[in-house]
PDB file of C-alpha atoms in Angstrom:
ATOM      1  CA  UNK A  20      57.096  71.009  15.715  1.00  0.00           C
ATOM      2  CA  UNK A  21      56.352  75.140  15.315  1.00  0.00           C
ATOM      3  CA  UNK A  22      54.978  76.083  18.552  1.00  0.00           C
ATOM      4  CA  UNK A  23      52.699  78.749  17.321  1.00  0.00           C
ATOM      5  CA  UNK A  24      51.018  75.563  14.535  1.00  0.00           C
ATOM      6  CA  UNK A  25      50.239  73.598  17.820  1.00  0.00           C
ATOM      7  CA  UNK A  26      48.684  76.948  19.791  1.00  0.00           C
ATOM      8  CA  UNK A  27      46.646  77.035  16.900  1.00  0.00           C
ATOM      9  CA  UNK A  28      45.208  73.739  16.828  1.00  0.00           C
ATOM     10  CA  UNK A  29      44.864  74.184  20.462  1.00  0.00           C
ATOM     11  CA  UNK A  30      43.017  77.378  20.304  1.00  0.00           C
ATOM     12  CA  UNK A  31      40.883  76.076  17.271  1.00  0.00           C
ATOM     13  CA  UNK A  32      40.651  72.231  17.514  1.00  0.00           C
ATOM     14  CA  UNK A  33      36.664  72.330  17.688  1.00  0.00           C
ATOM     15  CA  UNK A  34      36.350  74.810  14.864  1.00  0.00           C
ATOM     16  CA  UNK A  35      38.729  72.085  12.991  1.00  0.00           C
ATOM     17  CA  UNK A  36      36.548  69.408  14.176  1.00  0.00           C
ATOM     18  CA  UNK A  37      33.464  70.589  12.750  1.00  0.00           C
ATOM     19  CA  UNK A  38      35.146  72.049   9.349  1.00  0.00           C
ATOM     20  CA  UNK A  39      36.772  68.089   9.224  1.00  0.00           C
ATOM     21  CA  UNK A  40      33.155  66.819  10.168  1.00  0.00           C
ATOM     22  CA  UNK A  41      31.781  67.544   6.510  1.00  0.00           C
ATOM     23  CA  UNK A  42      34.392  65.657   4.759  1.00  0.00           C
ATOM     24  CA  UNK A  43      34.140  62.318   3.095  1.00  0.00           C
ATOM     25  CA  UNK A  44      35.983  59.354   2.444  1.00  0.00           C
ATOM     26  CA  UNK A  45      38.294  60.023  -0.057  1.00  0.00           C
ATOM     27  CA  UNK A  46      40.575  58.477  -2.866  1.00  0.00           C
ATOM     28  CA  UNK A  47      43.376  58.334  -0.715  1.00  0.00           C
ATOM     29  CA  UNK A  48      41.949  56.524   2.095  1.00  0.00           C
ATOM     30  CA  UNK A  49      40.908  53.804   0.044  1.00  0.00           C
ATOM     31  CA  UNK A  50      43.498  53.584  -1.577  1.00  0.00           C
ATOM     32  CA  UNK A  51      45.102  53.221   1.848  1.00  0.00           C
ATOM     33  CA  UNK A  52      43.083  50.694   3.149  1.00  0.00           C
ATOM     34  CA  UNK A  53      43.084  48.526  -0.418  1.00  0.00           C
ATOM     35  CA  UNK A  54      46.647  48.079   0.225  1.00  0.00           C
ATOM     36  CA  UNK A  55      47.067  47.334   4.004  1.00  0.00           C
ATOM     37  CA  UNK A  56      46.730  43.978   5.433  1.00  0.00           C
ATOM     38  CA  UNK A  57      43.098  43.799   6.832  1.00  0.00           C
ATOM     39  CA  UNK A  58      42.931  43.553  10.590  1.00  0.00           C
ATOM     40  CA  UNK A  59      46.414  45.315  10.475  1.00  0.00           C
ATOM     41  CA  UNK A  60      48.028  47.806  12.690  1.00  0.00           C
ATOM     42  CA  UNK A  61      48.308  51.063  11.720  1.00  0.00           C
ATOM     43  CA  UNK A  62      50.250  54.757  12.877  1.00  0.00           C
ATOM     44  CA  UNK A  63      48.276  57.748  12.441  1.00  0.00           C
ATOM     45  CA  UNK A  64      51.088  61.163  11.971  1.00  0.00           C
ATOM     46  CA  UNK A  65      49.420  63.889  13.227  1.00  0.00           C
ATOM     47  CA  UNK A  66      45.753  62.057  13.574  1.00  0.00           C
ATOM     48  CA  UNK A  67      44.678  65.947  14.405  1.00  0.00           C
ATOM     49  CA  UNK A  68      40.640  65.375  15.593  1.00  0.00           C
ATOM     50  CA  UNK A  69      40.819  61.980  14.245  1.00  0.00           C
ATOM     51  CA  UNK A  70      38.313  61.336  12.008  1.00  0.00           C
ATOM     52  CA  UNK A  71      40.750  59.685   9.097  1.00  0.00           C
ATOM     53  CA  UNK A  72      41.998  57.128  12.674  1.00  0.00           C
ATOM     54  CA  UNK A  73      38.206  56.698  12.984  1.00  0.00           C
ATOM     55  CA  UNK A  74      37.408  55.853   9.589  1.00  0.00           C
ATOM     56  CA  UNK A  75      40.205  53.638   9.843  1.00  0.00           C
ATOM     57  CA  UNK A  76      38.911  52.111  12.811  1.00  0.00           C
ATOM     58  CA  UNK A  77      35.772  51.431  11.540  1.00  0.00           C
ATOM     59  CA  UNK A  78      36.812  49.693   8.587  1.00  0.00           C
ATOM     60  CA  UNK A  79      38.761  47.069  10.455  1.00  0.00           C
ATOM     61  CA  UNK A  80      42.036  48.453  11.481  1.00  0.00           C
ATOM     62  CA  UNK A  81      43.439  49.088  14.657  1.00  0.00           C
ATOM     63  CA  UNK A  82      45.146  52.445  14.785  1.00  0.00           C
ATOM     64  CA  UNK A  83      48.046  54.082  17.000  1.00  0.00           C
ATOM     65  CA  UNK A  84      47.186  57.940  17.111  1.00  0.00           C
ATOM     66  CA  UNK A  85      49.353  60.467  17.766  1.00  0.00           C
ATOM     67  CA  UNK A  86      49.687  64.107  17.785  1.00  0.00           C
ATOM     68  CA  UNK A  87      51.391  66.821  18.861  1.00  0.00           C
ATOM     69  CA  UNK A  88      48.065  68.654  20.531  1.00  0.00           C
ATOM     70  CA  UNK A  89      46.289  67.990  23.394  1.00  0.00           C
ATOM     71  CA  UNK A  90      42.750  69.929  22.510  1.00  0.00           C
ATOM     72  CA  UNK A  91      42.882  67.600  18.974  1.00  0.00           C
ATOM     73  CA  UNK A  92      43.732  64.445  20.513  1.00  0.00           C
ATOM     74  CA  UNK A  93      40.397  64.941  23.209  1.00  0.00           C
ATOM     75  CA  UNK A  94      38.154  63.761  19.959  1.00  0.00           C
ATOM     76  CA  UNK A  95      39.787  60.457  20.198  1.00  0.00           C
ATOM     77  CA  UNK A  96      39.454  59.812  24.180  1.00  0.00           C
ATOM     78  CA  UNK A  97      38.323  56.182  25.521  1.00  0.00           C
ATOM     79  CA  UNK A  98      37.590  55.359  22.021  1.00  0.00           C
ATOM     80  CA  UNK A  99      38.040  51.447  21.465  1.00  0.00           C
ATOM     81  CA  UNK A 100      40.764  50.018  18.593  1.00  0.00           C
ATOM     82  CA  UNK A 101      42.328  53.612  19.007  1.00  0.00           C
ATOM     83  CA  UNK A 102      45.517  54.433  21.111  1.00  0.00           C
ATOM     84  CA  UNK A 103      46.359  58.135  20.966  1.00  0.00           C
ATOM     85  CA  UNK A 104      49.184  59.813  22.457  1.00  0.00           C
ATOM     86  CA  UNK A 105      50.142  63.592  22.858  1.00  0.00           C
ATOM     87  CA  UNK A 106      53.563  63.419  20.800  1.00  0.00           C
ATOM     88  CA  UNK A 107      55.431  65.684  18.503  1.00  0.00           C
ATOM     89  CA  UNK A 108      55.595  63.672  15.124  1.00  0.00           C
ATOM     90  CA  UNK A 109      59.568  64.104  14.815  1.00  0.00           C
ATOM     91  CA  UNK A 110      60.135  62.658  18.275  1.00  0.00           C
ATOM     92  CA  UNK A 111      58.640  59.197  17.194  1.00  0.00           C
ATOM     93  CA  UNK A 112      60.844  55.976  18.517  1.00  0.00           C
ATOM     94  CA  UNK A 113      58.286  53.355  18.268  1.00  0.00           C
ATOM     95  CA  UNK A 114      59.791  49.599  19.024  1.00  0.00           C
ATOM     96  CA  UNK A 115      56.981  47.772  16.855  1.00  0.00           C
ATOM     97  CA  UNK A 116      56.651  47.862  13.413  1.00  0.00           C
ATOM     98  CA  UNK A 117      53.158  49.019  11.954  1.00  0.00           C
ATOM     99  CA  UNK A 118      51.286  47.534   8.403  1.00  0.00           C
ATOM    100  CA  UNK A 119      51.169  51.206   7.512  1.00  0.00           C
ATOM    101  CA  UNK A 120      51.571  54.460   8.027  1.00  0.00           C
ATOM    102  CA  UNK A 121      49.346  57.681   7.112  1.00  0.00           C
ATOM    103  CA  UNK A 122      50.729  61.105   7.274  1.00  0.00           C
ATOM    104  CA  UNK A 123      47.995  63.448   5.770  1.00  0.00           C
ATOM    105  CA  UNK A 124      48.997  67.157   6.019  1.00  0.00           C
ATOM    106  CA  UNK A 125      50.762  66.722   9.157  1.00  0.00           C
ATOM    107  CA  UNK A 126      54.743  66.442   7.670  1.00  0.00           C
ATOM    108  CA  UNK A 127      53.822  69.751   6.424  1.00  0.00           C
ATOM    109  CA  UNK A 128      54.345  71.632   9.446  1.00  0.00           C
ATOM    110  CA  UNK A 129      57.944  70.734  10.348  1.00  0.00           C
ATOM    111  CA  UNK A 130      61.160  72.537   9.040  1.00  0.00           C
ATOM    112  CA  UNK A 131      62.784  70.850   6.383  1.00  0.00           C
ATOM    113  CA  UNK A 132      65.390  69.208   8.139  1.00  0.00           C
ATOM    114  CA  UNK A 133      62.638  67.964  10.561  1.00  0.00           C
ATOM    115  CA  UNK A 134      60.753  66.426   7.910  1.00  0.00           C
ATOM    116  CA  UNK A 135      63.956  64.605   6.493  1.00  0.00           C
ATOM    117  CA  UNK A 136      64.957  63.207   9.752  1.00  0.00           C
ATOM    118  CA  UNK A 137      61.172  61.861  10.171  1.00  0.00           C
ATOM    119  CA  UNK A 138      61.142  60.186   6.626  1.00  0.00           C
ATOM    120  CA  UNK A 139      64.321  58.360   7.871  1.00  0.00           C
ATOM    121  CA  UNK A 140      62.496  56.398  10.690  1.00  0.00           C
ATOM    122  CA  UNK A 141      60.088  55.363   8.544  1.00  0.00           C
ATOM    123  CA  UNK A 142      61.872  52.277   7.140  1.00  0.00           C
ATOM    124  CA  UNK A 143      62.492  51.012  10.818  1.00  0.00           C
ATOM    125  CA  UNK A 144      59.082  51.049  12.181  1.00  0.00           C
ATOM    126  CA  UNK A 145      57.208  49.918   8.590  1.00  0.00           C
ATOM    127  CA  UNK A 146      56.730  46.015   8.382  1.00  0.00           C
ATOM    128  CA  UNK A 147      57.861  44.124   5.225  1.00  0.00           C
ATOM    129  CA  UNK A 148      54.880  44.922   2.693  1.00  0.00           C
ATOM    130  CA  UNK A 149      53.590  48.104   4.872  1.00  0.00           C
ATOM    131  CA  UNK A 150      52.965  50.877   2.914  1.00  0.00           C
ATOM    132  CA  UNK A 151      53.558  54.904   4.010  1.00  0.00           C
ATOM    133  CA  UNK A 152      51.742  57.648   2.592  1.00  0.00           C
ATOM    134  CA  UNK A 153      52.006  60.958   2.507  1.00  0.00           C
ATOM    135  CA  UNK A 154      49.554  63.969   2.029  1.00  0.00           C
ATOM    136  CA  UNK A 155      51.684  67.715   1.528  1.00  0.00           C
ATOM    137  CA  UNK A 156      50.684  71.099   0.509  1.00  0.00           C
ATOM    138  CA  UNK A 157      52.972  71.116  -3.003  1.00  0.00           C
ATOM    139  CA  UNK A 158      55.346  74.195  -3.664  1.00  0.00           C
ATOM    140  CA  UNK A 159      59.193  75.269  -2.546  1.00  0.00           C
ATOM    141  CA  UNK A 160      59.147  77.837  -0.209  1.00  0.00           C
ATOM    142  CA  UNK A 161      57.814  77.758   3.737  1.00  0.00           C
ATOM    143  CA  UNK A 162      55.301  80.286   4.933  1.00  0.00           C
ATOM    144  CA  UNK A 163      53.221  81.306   7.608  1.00  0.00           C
ATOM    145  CA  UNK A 164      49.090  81.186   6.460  1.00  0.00           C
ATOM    146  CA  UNK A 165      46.814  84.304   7.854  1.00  0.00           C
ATOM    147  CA  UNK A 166      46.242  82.150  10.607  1.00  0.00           C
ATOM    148  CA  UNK A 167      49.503  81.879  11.949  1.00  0.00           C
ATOM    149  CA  UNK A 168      49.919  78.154  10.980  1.00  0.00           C
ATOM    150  CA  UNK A 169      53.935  77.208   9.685  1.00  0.00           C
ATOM    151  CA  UNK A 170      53.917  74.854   6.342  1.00  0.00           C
ATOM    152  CA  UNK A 171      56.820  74.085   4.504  1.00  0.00           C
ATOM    153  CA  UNK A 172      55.381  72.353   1.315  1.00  0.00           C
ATOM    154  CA  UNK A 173      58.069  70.255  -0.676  1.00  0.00           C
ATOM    155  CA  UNK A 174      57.838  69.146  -4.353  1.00  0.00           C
ATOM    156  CA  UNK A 175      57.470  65.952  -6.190  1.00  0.00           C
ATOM    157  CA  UNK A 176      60.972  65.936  -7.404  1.00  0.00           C
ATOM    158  CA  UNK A 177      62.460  66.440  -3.778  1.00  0.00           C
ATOM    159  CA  UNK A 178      59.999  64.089  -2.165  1.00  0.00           C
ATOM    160  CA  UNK A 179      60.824  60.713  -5.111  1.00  0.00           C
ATOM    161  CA  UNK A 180      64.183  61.934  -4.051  1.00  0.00           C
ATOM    162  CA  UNK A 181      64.006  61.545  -0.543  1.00  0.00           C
ATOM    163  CA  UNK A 182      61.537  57.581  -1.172  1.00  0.00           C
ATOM    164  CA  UNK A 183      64.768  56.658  -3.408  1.00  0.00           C
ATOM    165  CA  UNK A 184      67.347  57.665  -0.378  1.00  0.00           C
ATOM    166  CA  UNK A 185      65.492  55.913   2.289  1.00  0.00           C
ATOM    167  CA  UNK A 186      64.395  52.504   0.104  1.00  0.00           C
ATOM    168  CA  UNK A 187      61.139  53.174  -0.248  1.00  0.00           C
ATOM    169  CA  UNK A 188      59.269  53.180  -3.742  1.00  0.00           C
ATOM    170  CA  UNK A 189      56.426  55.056  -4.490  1.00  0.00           C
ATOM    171  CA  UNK A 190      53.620  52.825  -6.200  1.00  0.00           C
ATOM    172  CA  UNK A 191      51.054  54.907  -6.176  1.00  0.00           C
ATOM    173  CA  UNK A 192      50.705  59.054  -7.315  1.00  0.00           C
ATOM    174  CA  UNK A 193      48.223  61.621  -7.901  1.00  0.00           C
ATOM    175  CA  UNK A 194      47.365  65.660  -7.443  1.00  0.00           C
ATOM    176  CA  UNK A 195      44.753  67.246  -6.642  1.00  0.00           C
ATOM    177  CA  UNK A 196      43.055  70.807  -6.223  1.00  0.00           C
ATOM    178  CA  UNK A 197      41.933  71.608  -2.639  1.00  0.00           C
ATOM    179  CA  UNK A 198      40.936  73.888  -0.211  1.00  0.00           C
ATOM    180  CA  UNK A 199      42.554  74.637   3.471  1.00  0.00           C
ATOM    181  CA  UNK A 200      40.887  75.671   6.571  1.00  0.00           C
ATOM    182  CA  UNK A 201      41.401  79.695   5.770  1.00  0.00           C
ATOM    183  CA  UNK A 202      39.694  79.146   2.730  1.00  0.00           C
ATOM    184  CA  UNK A 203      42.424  79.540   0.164  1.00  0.00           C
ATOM    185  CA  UNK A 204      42.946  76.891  -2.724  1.00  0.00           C
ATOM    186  CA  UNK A 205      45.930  74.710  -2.573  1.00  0.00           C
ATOM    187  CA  UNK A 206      47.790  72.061  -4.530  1.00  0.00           C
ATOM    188  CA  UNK A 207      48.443  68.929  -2.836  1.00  0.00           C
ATOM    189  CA  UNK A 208      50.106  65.771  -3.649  1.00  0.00           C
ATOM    190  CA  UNK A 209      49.666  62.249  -2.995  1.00  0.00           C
ATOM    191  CA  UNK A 210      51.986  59.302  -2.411  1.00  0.00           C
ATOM    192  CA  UNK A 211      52.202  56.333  -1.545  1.00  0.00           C
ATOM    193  CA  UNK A 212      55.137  54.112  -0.888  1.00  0.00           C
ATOM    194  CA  UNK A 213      56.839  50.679   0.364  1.00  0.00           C
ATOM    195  CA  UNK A 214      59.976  49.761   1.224  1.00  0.00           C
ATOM    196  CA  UNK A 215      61.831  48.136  -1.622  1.00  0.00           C
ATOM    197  CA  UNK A 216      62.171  44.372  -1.269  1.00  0.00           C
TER     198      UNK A 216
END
């Protein structure tokens, strides 16, 4: 992952924390949770200051955290049903399989060839009937923010493109207007996948 996205978080993660405080639960979550097996195990891509793993916790699932800073990841300390680990996102090599997988506006922040070799692990730690979904910034073409932060948005056609090549079929879509921590709108898309029986 971009070194100077993970100084940032670093440098900012109880700014983020307060900005993420405000937020509610939102149509993606429960759409989340609707389709994973209650009591099921989840992996949380780039949890950040974890209050989408806590949610998650709270509503029944146990959740594996991880991300790649250490200042975000301090949110989530000693807190029980959650195991969080300081790990970059494209060095996962999990031996279990989970019942899902979220990856909200995390993905974003990788190179393109980072974010292709991620979506190919996916199948091999996702159990039969899992679902993976996926939160991105929607455009084609990388850029720095004011803030320093790396995000390398991808579109819909290239991302059912990349479900089809790795067996996993989107059952769930949707858009939505938004607004990022600098303040500036943004276009985001939604999807949510499993792999194909």
């Amino acid at each position: 992952m971009d070194d100077k996205t993970i100084n940032f978080y670093n440098k900012n993660a109880e700014k983020y924390s307060e900005w993420r405080a405000n937020e509610t639960e939102d149509q993606a979550q429960k759409i989340f949770l609707k389709y994973t097996k209650p009591d099921g195990h989840i992996l949380d891509l780039g949890c950040g200051t974890g209050e989408k793993t806590l949610w998650f916790r709270n509503n029944g699932l146990a959740v594996t955290a991880i991300d790649a800073s250490a200042k975000m990841l301090e949110f989530l300390k000693n807190v029980d049903g959650v195991f969080c680990s300081q790990l970059d996102i494209t060095e996962i090599g999990f031996q279990e399989k989970f019942d899902g997988i979220w990856a909200s506006f995390s993905v974003q922040h990788l190179e393109v060839h980072e974010q292709n070799k991620l979506f190919g692990k996916i199948p091999n730690i996702l159990k039969e009937g899992g679902i993976f979904y996926l939160g991105m910034h929607e455009g084609d073409h990388s850029y720095r923010d004011q803030l320093g932060r790396l995000y390398v948005p991808r579109t819909e056609k290239d991302l059912r493109a990349i479900c089809h090549s790795y067996n996993l079929v989107i059952f769930e879509f949707f858009r939505e207007e938004s607004t990022s921590f600098d303040g500036h709108p943004i276009e985001v898309i939604h999807i949510f996948s499993r792999l194909k029986p």
